[in-house]
XYZ file of C-alpha atoms in Angstrom:
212
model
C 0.000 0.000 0.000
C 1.182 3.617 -0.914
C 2.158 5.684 2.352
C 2.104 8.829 0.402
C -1.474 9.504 0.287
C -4.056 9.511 2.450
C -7.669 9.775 -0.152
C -8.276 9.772 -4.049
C -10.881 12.165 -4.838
C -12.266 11.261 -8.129
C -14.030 13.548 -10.984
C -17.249 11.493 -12.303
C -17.892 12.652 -15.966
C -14.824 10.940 -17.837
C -13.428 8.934 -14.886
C -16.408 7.162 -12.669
C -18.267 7.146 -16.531
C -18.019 7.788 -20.057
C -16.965 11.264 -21.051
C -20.266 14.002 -20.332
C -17.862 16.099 -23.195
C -18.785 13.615 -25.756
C -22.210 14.604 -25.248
C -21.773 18.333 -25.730
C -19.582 17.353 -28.952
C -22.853 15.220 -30.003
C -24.628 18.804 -29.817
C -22.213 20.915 -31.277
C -21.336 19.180 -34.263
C -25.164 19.671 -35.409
C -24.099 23.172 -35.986
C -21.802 22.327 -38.884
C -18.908 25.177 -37.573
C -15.221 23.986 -35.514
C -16.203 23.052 -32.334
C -12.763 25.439 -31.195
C -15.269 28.094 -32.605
C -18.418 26.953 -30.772
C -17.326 25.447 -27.194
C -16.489 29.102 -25.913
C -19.996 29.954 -26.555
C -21.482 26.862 -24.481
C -18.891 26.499 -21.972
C -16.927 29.547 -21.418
C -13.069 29.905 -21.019
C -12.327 26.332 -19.752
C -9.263 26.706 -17.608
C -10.970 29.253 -15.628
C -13.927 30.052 -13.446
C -15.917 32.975 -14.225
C -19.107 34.800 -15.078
C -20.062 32.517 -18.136
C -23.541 30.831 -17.669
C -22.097 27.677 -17.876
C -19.561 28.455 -15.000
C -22.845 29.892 -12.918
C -25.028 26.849 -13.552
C -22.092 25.093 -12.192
C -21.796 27.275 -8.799
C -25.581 26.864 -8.196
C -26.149 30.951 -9.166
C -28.889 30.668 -12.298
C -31.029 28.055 -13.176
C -30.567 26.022 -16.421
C -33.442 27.437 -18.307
C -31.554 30.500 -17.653
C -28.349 29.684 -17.844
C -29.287 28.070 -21.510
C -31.255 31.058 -22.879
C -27.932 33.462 -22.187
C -26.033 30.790 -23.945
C -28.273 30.737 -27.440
C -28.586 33.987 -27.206
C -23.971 34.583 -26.779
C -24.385 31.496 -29.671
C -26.373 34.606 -32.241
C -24.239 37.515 -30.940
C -21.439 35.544 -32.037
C -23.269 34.607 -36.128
C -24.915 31.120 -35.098
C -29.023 31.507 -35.854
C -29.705 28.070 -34.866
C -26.982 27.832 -31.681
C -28.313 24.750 -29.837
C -28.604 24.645 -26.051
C -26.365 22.348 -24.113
C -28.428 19.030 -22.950
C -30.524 18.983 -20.285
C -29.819 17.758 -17.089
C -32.070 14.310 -17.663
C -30.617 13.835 -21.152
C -27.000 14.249 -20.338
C -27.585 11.447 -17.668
C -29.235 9.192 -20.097
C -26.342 9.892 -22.268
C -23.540 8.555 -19.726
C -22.487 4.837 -18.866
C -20.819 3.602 -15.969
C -17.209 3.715 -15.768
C -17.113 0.271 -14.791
C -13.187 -0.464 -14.107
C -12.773 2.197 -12.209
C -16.149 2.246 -10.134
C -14.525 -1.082 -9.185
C -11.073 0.221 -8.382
C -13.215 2.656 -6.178
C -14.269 0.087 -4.481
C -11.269 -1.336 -3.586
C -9.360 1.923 -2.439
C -11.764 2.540 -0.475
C -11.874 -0.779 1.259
C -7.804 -0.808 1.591
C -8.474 1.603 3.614
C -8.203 4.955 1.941
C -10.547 7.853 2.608
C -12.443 9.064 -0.484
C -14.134 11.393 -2.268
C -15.838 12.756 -5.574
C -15.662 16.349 -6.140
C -17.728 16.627 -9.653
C -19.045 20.366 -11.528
C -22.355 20.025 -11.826
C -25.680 21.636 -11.950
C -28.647 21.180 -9.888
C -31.090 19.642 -12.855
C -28.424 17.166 -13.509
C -28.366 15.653 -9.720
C -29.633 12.227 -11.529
C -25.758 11.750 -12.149
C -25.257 9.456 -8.545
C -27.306 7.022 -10.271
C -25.355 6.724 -12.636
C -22.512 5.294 -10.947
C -23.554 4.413 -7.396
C -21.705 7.342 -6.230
C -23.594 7.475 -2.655
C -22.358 3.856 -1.827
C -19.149 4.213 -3.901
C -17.036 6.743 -1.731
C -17.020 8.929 1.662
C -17.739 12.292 1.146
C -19.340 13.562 -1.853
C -19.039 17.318 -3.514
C -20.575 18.906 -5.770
C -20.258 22.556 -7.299
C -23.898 23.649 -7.106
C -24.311 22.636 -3.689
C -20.906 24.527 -2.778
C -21.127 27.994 -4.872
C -17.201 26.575 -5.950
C -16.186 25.226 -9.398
C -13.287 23.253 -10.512
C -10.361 24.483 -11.723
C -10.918 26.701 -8.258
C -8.347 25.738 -6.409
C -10.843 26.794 -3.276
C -12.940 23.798 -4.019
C -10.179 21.184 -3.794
C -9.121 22.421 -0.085
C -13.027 22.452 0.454
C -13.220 18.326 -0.596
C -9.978 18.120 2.007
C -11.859 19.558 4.958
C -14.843 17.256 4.295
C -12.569 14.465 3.879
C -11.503 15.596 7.793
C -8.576 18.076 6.980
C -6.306 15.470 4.787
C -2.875 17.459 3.802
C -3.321 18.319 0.036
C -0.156 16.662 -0.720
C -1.553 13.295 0.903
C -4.598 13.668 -1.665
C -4.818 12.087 -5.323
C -6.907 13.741 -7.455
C -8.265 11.776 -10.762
C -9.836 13.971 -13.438
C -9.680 14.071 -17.728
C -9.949 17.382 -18.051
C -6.442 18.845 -17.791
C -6.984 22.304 -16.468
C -9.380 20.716 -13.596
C -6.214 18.769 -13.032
C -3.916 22.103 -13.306
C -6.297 23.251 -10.818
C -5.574 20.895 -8.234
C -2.161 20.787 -8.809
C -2.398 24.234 -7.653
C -3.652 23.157 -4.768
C -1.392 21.174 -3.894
C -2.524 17.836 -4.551
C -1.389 14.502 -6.467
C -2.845 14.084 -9.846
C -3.437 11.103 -12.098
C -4.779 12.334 -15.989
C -7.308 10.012 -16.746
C -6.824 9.563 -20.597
C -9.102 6.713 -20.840
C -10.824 5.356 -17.997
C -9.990 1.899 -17.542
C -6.620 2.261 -18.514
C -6.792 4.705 -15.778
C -8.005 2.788 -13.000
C -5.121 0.289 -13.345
C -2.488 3.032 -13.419
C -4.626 4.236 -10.080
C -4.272 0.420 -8.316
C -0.556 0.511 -9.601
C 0.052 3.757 -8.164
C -1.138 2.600 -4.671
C 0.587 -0.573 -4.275
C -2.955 -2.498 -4.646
């Protein structure tokens, strides 16, 4: 067993199940322009958190009827007629299947002994996603961005998931996620980080990594 960390706080899109930025590519490539052109205009600047609707449907501050209508409406500032809204929180869901490797490597972290966490961005219609991958029976403390008013890359939130985890030392913590600036987040935090590429592959590298 690894000595040099204490919990693994996982991401869920992309690491506990498929990738929820698969479905947004789904949407955006109805629109027939380079997603690099579109996914500003749905998602905001991604290695940041800011005042972009998608960023404050993620802290909990708008709604997503509302937070979709300012995003059609950025979508025909910006020459798009037909911009289409992001999926809704019960059709992203339906979208997603279980991560299955590493749900199970999950598991067994968590029964080796490690505490553990998932600290997902999220928004308030979408709360279907623990269903997804048993995520109330899966791990010990579960966060959430709407629920917090905090977003990854925030570093803020990542010291938030270490208090609730009972004050673990961020260099003690590994953090799984696949989208590299949430991981550039946490590394400014202070915290381990394992990339997750591809999610199976993943959860061996994860079980490798702490001597299980």
């Amino acid at each position: 067993m690894n000595t040099d960390i204490d919990a693994v706080i996982f991401d869920f899109g992309g690491v506990l199940s498929s990738s929820v930025g698969d479905a947004m590519l789904s949407v955006m490539g109805s629109v027939g322009a380079p997603i690099e052109h579109l996914l500003p205009i749905m998602l905001g600047p991604l290695d940041e958190d800011g005042g972009h609707p998608w960023h404050r449907i993620e802290r909990g501050e708008i709604s997503a009827e509302a937070a979709f209508a300012e995003i059609i409406e950025l979508g025909r500032q910006a020459g798009f007629e037909d911009f289409p809204a992001p999926p809704a929180g019960g059709d992203l869901m339906t979208s997603l299947a279980p991560g299955t490797e590493m749900i199970a490597a999950a598991r067994t972290v968590r029964d080796a002994g490690f505490k553990t966490a998932i600290l997902t961005n999220v928004f308030h219609e979408a709360h279907d996603w623990r269903l997804v991958c048993g995520a109330d029976e899966l791990v010990d403390v579960i966060v959430e961005s709407c629920e917090v008013g905090m977003r990854k890359p925030d570093p803020a939130i990542y010291h938030y998931t270490l208090e609730q985890l009972g004050g673990v030392a961020p260099e003690r913590a590994l953090f799984l996620d696949d989208f590299p600036w949430n991981i550039t987040g946490a590394r400014a935090a202070g915290l381990q980080t394992l990339h997750v590429a591809d999610s199976p592959t993943a959860a061996g590298e994860l079980l490798q990594r702490l001597a299980l």
